[in-house]
Amino acid sequence: MPSILHEISTPYKKATFGMGCFWACDALFGAQKGVLRTRVGYSGGTTLDPVYKKMGDHTEVIEIDYDPKTISYEDLLALFWDNHEYGLTTIIKRQYMSLILYHNEDQKRIAEISLKKEAHKRNTKLVTEIAPAGPFYPAEDYHQKYRLQEHSWLCEDLGLTPELLQTSHVAAKLNGYLVGVGKEEDFQKDATKLGLSDKITTYVRRHLKENVGGNLYC
């Protein structure tokens, strides 16, 4: 059996976004070219050690490790603006708010410019907040790669531990492909690189074709 590509050593940068339920954005970003790893959790607030049922003032966010030579921060922001669960103009509870947490001054500058352009394009004020990234608290295991975990036999075949659900490259990719994110030809190219067996490749391809264009939200 081919070696499953859990670890990938490509140099990376981080991006952190809040855009509604983190199950959806985990699938959305995970299948993108240049995204190496994803994990979901709680950030943006001051409450110590938040958990799902006691989140305090934190927001559900996705933390993305990406290869800037393949996908830019601007590319990630384009996906961010176009895929909010609750839209960009209505103030909602902090758990699901629109949030960009920047990791350096360059990201801050790009995010602020992007926000102005997006508001101008939509001809309305947007409720998105931009703030410095602070402590990130990983969500409970069952939230990580939620869509992938719905296929328990697949997780078992891939040898996914709770830790790997947050760090595995193949887990990030399949979590998106299974719900219809991405193109079939891209998946076919990825399948060999990811070390997928024929059985897994056939299974994931079928779900990708069945679910393409479907709703990602909870």
PDB file of C-alpha atoms in Angstrom:
ATOM      1  CA  MET A   1       0.000   0.000   0.000  1.00  0.00           C
ATOM      2  CA  PRO A   2       1.352   3.498  -0.826  1.00  0.00           C
ATOM      3  CA  SER A   3       2.590   5.664   2.028  1.00  0.00           C
ATOM      4  CA  ILE A   4      -0.120   8.083   3.134  1.00  0.00           C
ATOM      5  CA  LEU A   5       1.042  11.711   2.949  1.00  0.00           C
ATOM      6  CA  HIS A   6       0.243  13.008   6.414  1.00  0.00           C
ATOM      7  CA  GLU A   7       3.308  15.204   6.883  1.00  0.00           C
ATOM      8  CA  ILE A   8       4.476  17.802   4.384  1.00  0.00           C
ATOM      9  CA  SER A   9       7.575  19.920   4.996  1.00  0.00           C
ATOM     10  CA  THR A  10       6.901  22.800   2.579  1.00  0.00           C
ATOM     11  CA  PRO A  11       7.671  26.245   4.105  1.00  0.00           C
ATOM     12  CA  TYR A  12       4.409  27.904   5.069  1.00  0.00           C
ATOM     13  CA  LYS A  13       2.612  30.932   6.456  1.00  0.00           C
ATOM     14  CA  LYS A  14      -0.501  31.040   8.636  1.00  0.00           C
ATOM     15  CA  ALA A  15      -3.891  32.618   8.032  1.00  0.00           C
ATOM     16  CA  THR A  16      -6.798  32.709  10.476  1.00  0.00           C
ATOM     17  CA  PHE A  17     -10.423  33.495   9.628  1.00  0.00           C
ATOM     18  CA  GLY A  18     -13.849  33.396  11.240  1.00  0.00           C
ATOM     19  CA  MET A  19     -16.732  33.102   8.761  1.00  0.00           C
ATOM     20  CA  GLY A  20     -19.512  31.117  10.432  1.00  0.00           C
ATOM     21  CA  CYS A  21     -19.546  27.445  11.401  1.00  0.00           C
ATOM     22  CA  PHE A  22     -15.980  26.191  11.134  1.00  0.00           C
ATOM     23  CA  TRP A  23     -16.980  22.816   9.669  1.00  0.00           C
ATOM     24  CA  ALA A  24     -17.737  24.479   6.333  1.00  0.00           C
ATOM     25  CA  CYS A  25     -14.601  26.575   6.005  1.00  0.00           C
ATOM     26  CA  ASP A  26     -12.460  23.606   7.066  1.00  0.00           C
ATOM     27  CA  ALA A  27     -13.735  21.753   3.997  1.00  0.00           C
ATOM     28  CA  LEU A  28     -13.555  24.821   1.751  1.00  0.00           C
ATOM     29  CA  PHE A  29      -9.937  25.725   2.428  1.00  0.00           C
ATOM     30  CA  GLY A  30      -8.601  22.214   2.915  1.00  0.00           C
ATOM     31  CA  ALA A  31      -9.008  21.208  -0.730  1.00  0.00           C
ATOM     32  CA  GLN A  32      -7.400  24.361  -2.164  1.00  0.00           C
ATOM     33  CA  LYS A  33      -4.097  24.105  -4.005  1.00  0.00           C
ATOM     34  CA  GLY A  34      -1.334  25.394  -1.756  1.00  0.00           C
ATOM     35  CA  VAL A  35      -3.146  24.737   1.524  1.00  0.00           C
ATOM     36  CA  LEU A  36      -1.017  22.339   3.542  1.00  0.00           C
ATOM     37  CA  ARG A  37      -2.924  21.873   6.795  1.00  0.00           C
ATOM     38  CA  THR A  38      -6.029  23.176   8.521  1.00  0.00           C
ATOM     39  CA  ARG A  39      -7.351  23.045  12.045  1.00  0.00           C
ATOM     40  CA  VAL A  40     -10.409  24.596  13.630  1.00  0.00           C
ATOM     41  CA  GLY A  41     -10.717  26.201  17.014  1.00  0.00           C
ATOM     42  CA  TYR A  42     -11.522  29.244  19.079  1.00  0.00           C
ATOM     43  CA  SER A  43      -9.725  32.578  18.995  1.00  0.00           C
ATOM     44  CA  GLY A  44     -10.152  36.342  18.962  1.00  0.00           C
ATOM     45  CA  GLY A  45     -11.301  36.683  22.570  1.00  0.00           C
ATOM     46  CA  THR A  46      -9.912  36.887  26.096  1.00  0.00           C
ATOM     47  CA  THR A  47     -11.570  33.910  27.822  1.00  0.00           C
ATOM     48  CA  LEU A  48      -9.032  31.316  28.935  1.00  0.00           C
ATOM     49  CA  ASP A  49      -9.315  27.711  27.743  1.00  0.00           C
ATOM     50  CA  PRO A  50     -12.597  27.995  25.823  1.00  0.00           C
ATOM     51  CA  VAL A  51     -14.536  24.898  24.807  1.00  0.00           C
ATOM     52  CA  TYR A  52     -17.489  24.549  22.454  1.00  0.00           C
ATOM     53  CA  LYS A  53     -20.153  24.745  25.147  1.00  0.00           C
ATOM     54  CA  LYS A  54     -18.338  27.505  27.026  1.00  0.00           C
ATOM     55  CA  MET A  55     -16.683  29.626  24.377  1.00  0.00           C
ATOM     56  CA  GLY A  56     -16.752  32.935  26.215  1.00  0.00           C
ATOM     57  CA  ASP A  57     -15.932  35.852  23.912  1.00  0.00           C
ATOM     58  CA  HIS A  58     -14.110  33.776  21.300  1.00  0.00           C
ATOM     59  CA  THR A  59     -15.110  33.071  17.695  1.00  0.00           C
ATOM     60  CA  GLU A  60     -15.128  29.827  15.733  1.00  0.00           C
ATOM     61  CA  VAL A  61     -12.121  30.139  13.407  1.00  0.00           C
ATOM     62  CA  ILE A  62     -10.039  28.155  10.985  1.00  0.00           C
ATOM     63  CA  GLU A  63      -6.248  28.266  11.143  1.00  0.00           C
ATOM     64  CA  ILE A  64      -4.632  27.571   7.770  1.00  0.00           C
ATOM     65  CA  ASP A  65      -1.027  26.661   6.967  1.00  0.00           C
ATOM     66  CA  TYR A  66      -0.443  27.626   3.337  1.00  0.00           C
ATOM     67  CA  ASP A  67       2.376  27.712   0.809  1.00  0.00           C
ATOM     68  CA  PRO A  68       2.630  31.366  -0.321  1.00  0.00           C
ATOM     69  CA  LYS A  69       4.383  30.285  -3.516  1.00  0.00           C
ATOM     70  CA  THR A  70       1.248  28.417  -4.581  1.00  0.00           C
ATOM     71  CA  ILE A  71      -1.627  30.370  -3.035  1.00  0.00           C
ATOM     72  CA  SER A  72      -1.438  33.974  -1.867  1.00  0.00           C
ATOM     73  CA  TYR A  73      -3.016  35.660   1.136  1.00  0.00           C
ATOM     74  CA  GLU A  74      -5.113  37.630  -1.355  1.00  0.00           C
ATOM     75  CA  ASP A  75      -6.362  34.337  -2.827  1.00  0.00           C
ATOM     76  CA  LEU A  76      -7.379  33.143   0.622  1.00  0.00           C
ATOM     77  CA  LEU A  77      -9.180  36.429   1.281  1.00  0.00           C
ATOM     78  CA  ALA A  78     -11.126  36.065  -1.968  1.00  0.00           C
ATOM     79  CA  LEU A  79     -12.452  32.739  -0.685  1.00  0.00           C
ATOM     80  CA  PHE A  80     -13.117  34.327   2.699  1.00  0.00           C
ATOM     81  CA  TRP A  81     -15.288  37.119   1.256  1.00  0.00           C
ATOM     82  CA  ASP A  82     -17.320  34.834  -0.985  1.00  0.00           C
ATOM     83  CA  ASN A  83     -18.137  32.064   1.486  1.00  0.00           C
ATOM     84  CA  HIS A  84     -19.669  33.482   4.658  1.00  0.00           C
ATOM     85  CA  GLU A  85     -22.422  31.459   6.266  1.00  0.00           C
ATOM     86  CA  TYR A  86     -24.307  34.476   7.623  1.00  0.00           C
ATOM     87  CA  GLY A  87     -23.260  37.132   5.126  1.00  0.00           C
ATOM     88  CA  LEU A  88     -21.152  40.229   5.630  1.00  0.00           C
ATOM     89  CA  THR A  89     -23.657  42.933   6.534  1.00  0.00           C
ATOM     90  CA  THR A  90     -25.582  41.620   9.543  1.00  0.00           C
ATOM     91  CA  ILE A  91     -24.160  41.720  13.058  1.00  0.00           C
ATOM     92  CA  ILE A  92     -24.522  38.280  14.633  1.00  0.00           C
ATOM     93  CA  LYS A  93     -23.339  36.657  17.828  1.00  0.00           C
ATOM     94  CA  ARG A  94     -19.599  36.593  18.304  1.00  0.00           C
ATOM     95  CA  GLN A  95     -19.362  32.815  17.911  1.00  0.00           C
ATOM     96  CA  TYR A  96     -20.047  33.106  14.169  1.00  0.00           C
ATOM     97  CA  MET A  97     -18.858  36.624  13.398  1.00  0.00           C
ATOM     98  CA  SER A  98     -16.859  37.644  10.332  1.00  0.00           C
ATOM     99  CA  LEU A  99     -13.274  37.934  11.545  1.00  0.00           C
ATOM    100  CA  ILE A 100      -9.787  38.247  10.092  1.00  0.00           C
ATOM    101  CA  LEU A 101      -6.944  37.622  12.544  1.00  0.00           C
ATOM    102  CA  TYR A 102      -3.665  38.784  11.029  1.00  0.00           C
ATOM    103  CA  HIS A 103      -0.284  37.257  11.869  1.00  0.00           C
ATOM    104  CA  ASN A 104       1.950  40.122  10.731  1.00  0.00           C
ATOM    105  CA  GLU A 105       1.777  43.709   9.543  1.00  0.00           C
ATOM    106  CA  ASP A 106       1.750  42.682   5.897  1.00  0.00           C
ATOM    107  CA  GLN A 107      -1.377  40.591   6.426  1.00  0.00           C
ATOM    108  CA  LYS A 108      -2.961  43.496   8.303  1.00  0.00           C
ATOM    109  CA  ARG A 109      -2.280  45.876   5.416  1.00  0.00           C
ATOM    110  CA  ILE A 110      -3.579  43.435   2.807  1.00  0.00           C
ATOM    111  CA  ALA A 111      -6.694  42.644   4.861  1.00  0.00           C
ATOM    112  CA  GLU A 112      -7.546  46.324   5.403  1.00  0.00           C
ATOM    113  CA  ILE A 113      -7.163  47.114   1.703  1.00  0.00           C
ATOM    114  CA  SER A 114      -9.206  44.051   0.810  1.00  0.00           C
ATOM    115  CA  LEU A 115     -11.992  45.045   3.216  1.00  0.00           C
ATOM    116  CA  LYS A 116     -12.244  48.517   1.672  1.00  0.00           C
ATOM    117  CA  LYS A 117     -12.354  47.093  -1.847  1.00  0.00           C
ATOM    118  CA  GLU A 118     -14.989  44.539  -0.896  1.00  0.00           C
ATOM    119  CA  ALA A 119     -17.191  47.147   0.788  1.00  0.00           C
ATOM    120  CA  HIS A 120     -16.881  49.399  -2.283  1.00  0.00           C
ATOM    121  CA  LYS A 121     -17.709  46.523  -4.632  1.00  0.00           C
ATOM    122  CA  ARG A 122     -20.801  45.614  -2.625  1.00  0.00           C
ATOM    123  CA  ASN A 123     -21.672  49.272  -2.020  1.00  0.00           C
ATOM    124  CA  THR A 124     -22.375  48.660   1.653  1.00  0.00           C
ATOM    125  CA  LYS A 125     -20.693  48.645   5.047  1.00  0.00           C
ATOM    126  CA  LEU A 126     -19.329  45.254   6.074  1.00  0.00           C
ATOM    127  CA  VAL A 127     -19.313  43.986   9.665  1.00  0.00           C
ATOM    128  CA  THR A 128     -15.996  42.124   9.326  1.00  0.00           C
ATOM    129  CA  GLU A 129     -13.504  42.815  12.117  1.00  0.00           C
ATOM    130  CA  ILE A 130      -9.734  42.793  11.604  1.00  0.00           C
ATOM    131  CA  ALA A 131      -7.570  42.145  14.670  1.00  0.00           C
ATOM    132  CA  PRO A 132      -4.151  40.735  15.590  1.00  0.00           C
ATOM    133  CA  ALA A 133      -3.978  36.972  16.023  1.00  0.00           C
ATOM    134  CA  GLY A 134      -3.753  35.905  19.648  1.00  0.00           C
ATOM    135  CA  PRO A 135      -3.904  32.519  21.354  1.00  0.00           C
ATOM    136  CA  PHE A 136      -5.544  29.794  19.286  1.00  0.00           C
ATOM    137  CA  TYR A 137      -7.382  27.048  21.159  1.00  0.00           C
ATOM    138  CA  PRO A 138      -7.972  23.914  19.046  1.00  0.00           C
ATOM    139  CA  ALA A 139     -11.576  22.731  19.043  1.00  0.00           C
ATOM    140  CA  GLU A 140     -12.562  19.332  20.369  1.00  0.00           C
ATOM    141  CA  ASP A 141     -11.508  16.303  18.314  1.00  0.00           C
ATOM    142  CA  TYR A 142     -14.960  15.692  16.856  1.00  0.00           C
ATOM    143  CA  HIS A 143     -14.917  19.126  15.194  1.00  0.00           C
ATOM    144  CA  GLN A 144     -11.645  18.528  13.340  1.00  0.00           C
ATOM    145  CA  LYS A 145     -12.205  17.432   9.717  1.00  0.00           C
ATOM    146  CA  TYR A 146     -15.848  16.934  10.624  1.00  0.00           C
ATOM    147  CA  ARG A 147     -16.968  15.922   7.135  1.00  0.00           C
ATOM    148  CA  LEU A 148     -14.144  13.416   6.785  1.00  0.00           C
ATOM    149  CA  GLN A 149     -14.983  11.891  10.161  1.00  0.00           C
ATOM    150  CA  GLU A 150     -18.460  11.066   8.840  1.00  0.00           C
ATOM    151  CA  HIS A 151     -16.655   8.318   6.879  1.00  0.00           C
ATOM    152  CA  SER A 152     -15.320   6.316   9.821  1.00  0.00           C
ATOM    153  CA  TRP A 153     -13.853   3.449   7.791  1.00  0.00           C
ATOM    154  CA  LEU A 154     -11.891   5.943   5.729  1.00  0.00           C
ATOM    155  CA  CYS A 155     -10.400   7.582   8.823  1.00  0.00           C
ATOM    156  CA  GLU A 156      -9.436   4.126  10.080  1.00  0.00           C
ATOM    157  CA  ASP A 157      -7.803   3.165   6.777  1.00  0.00           C
ATOM    158  CA  LEU A 158      -5.854   6.431   6.765  1.00  0.00           C
ATOM    159  CA  GLY A 159      -4.678   5.859  10.342  1.00  0.00           C
ATOM    160  CA  LEU A 160      -6.005   9.209  11.508  1.00  0.00           C
ATOM    161  CA  THR A 161      -5.363   9.877  15.190  1.00  0.00           C
ATOM    162  CA  PRO A 162      -6.794  12.915  17.005  1.00  0.00           C
ATOM    163  CA  GLU A 163      -3.458  14.663  16.479  1.00  0.00           C
ATOM    164  CA  LEU A 164      -3.378  13.855  12.763  1.00  0.00           C
ATOM    165  CA  LEU A 165      -6.876  15.253  12.322  1.00  0.00           C
ATOM    166  CA  GLN A 166      -5.259  18.636  12.985  1.00  0.00           C
ATOM    167  CA  THR A 167      -1.940  18.169  11.206  1.00  0.00           C
ATOM    168  CA  SER A 168      -2.442  15.707   8.345  1.00  0.00           C
ATOM    169  CA  HIS A 169      -2.126  17.000   4.784  1.00  0.00           C
ATOM    170  CA  VAL A 170      -4.218  14.190   3.322  1.00  0.00           C
ATOM    171  CA  ALA A 171      -6.946  14.737   5.926  1.00  0.00           C
ATOM    172  CA  ALA A 172      -7.247  18.404   4.953  1.00  0.00           C
ATOM    173  CA  LYS A 173      -7.553  17.532   1.269  1.00  0.00           C
ATOM    174  CA  LEU A 174     -10.078  14.715   1.620  1.00  0.00           C
ATOM    175  CA  ASN A 175     -12.213  16.715   4.042  1.00  0.00           C
ATOM    176  CA  GLY A 176     -12.889  19.079   1.156  1.00  0.00           C
ATOM    177  CA  TYR A 177     -12.996  16.665  -1.753  1.00  0.00           C
ATOM    178  CA  LEU A 178     -15.580  14.441  -0.050  1.00  0.00           C
ATOM    179  CA  VAL A 179     -18.134  17.269   0.055  1.00  0.00           C
ATOM    180  CA  GLY A 180     -17.578  18.460  -3.499  1.00  0.00           C
ATOM    181  CA  VAL A 181     -14.882  21.114  -3.109  1.00  0.00           C
ATOM    182  CA  GLY A 182     -12.372  21.075  -5.951  1.00  0.00           C
ATOM    183  CA  LYS A 183     -12.192  19.622  -9.444  1.00  0.00           C
ATOM    184  CA  GLU A 184     -12.124  15.955 -10.344  1.00  0.00           C
ATOM    185  CA  GLU A 185      -8.944  16.375 -12.414  1.00  0.00           C
ATOM    186  CA  ASP A 186      -7.170  18.024  -9.467  1.00  0.00           C
ATOM    187  CA  PHE A 187      -8.214  15.198  -7.177  1.00  0.00           C
ATOM    188  CA  GLN A 188      -6.970  12.625  -9.667  1.00  0.00           C
ATOM    189  CA  LYS A 189      -3.551  14.309  -9.680  1.00  0.00           C
ATOM    190  CA  ASP A 190      -3.549  14.541  -5.893  1.00  0.00           C
ATOM    191  CA  ALA A 191      -4.593  10.925  -5.327  1.00  0.00           C
ATOM    192  CA  THR A 192      -1.204   9.483  -6.262  1.00  0.00           C
ATOM    193  CA  LYS A 193       0.746  12.179  -4.411  1.00  0.00           C
ATOM    194  CA  LEU A 194      -1.362  11.617  -1.306  1.00  0.00           C
ATOM    195  CA  GLY A 195      -0.676   7.879  -1.352  1.00  0.00           C
ATOM    196  CA  LEU A 196      -4.311   6.843  -1.694  1.00  0.00           C
ATOM    197  CA  SER A 197      -5.240   3.259  -2.468  1.00  0.00           C
ATOM    198  CA  ASP A 198      -7.446   2.470  -5.459  1.00  0.00           C
ATOM    199  CA  LYS A 199     -10.323   1.764  -3.080  1.00  0.00           C
ATOM    200  CA  ILE A 200     -10.051   5.153  -1.374  1.00  0.00           C
ATOM    201  CA  THR A 201      -9.507   6.982  -4.666  1.00  0.00           C
ATOM    202  CA  THR A 202     -12.647   5.480  -6.192  1.00  0.00           C
ATOM    203  CA  TYR A 203     -14.691   6.206  -3.073  1.00  0.00           C
ATOM    204  CA  VAL A 204     -13.603   9.839  -2.746  1.00  0.00           C
ATOM    205  CA  ARG A 205     -13.985  10.522  -6.474  1.00  0.00           C
ATOM    206  CA  ARG A 206     -17.568   9.277  -6.353  1.00  0.00           C
ATOM    207  CA  HIS A 207     -18.436  11.554  -3.442  1.00  0.00           C
ATOM    208  CA  LEU A 208     -16.697  14.505  -5.082  1.00  0.00           C
ATOM    209  CA  LYS A 209     -18.771  14.074  -8.251  1.00  0.00           C
ATOM    210  CA  GLU A 210     -22.010  13.596  -6.302  1.00  0.00           C
ATOM    211  CA  ASN A 211     -21.513  16.625  -4.056  1.00  0.00           C
ATOM    212  CA  VAL A 212     -19.891  19.213  -6.324  1.00  0.00           C
ATOM    213  CA  GLY A 213     -21.712  22.531  -6.050  1.00  0.00           C
ATOM    214  CA  GLY A 214     -23.498  21.477  -2.878  1.00  0.00           C
ATOM    215  CA  ASN A 215     -24.031  23.471   0.298  1.00  0.00           C
ATOM    216  CA  LEU A 216     -21.091  23.329   2.717  1.00  0.00           C
ATOM    217  CA  TYR A 217     -22.810  24.951   5.663  1.00  0.00           C
ATOM    218  CA  CYS A 218     -24.058  23.254   8.802  1.00  0.00           C
TER     219      CYS A 218
END
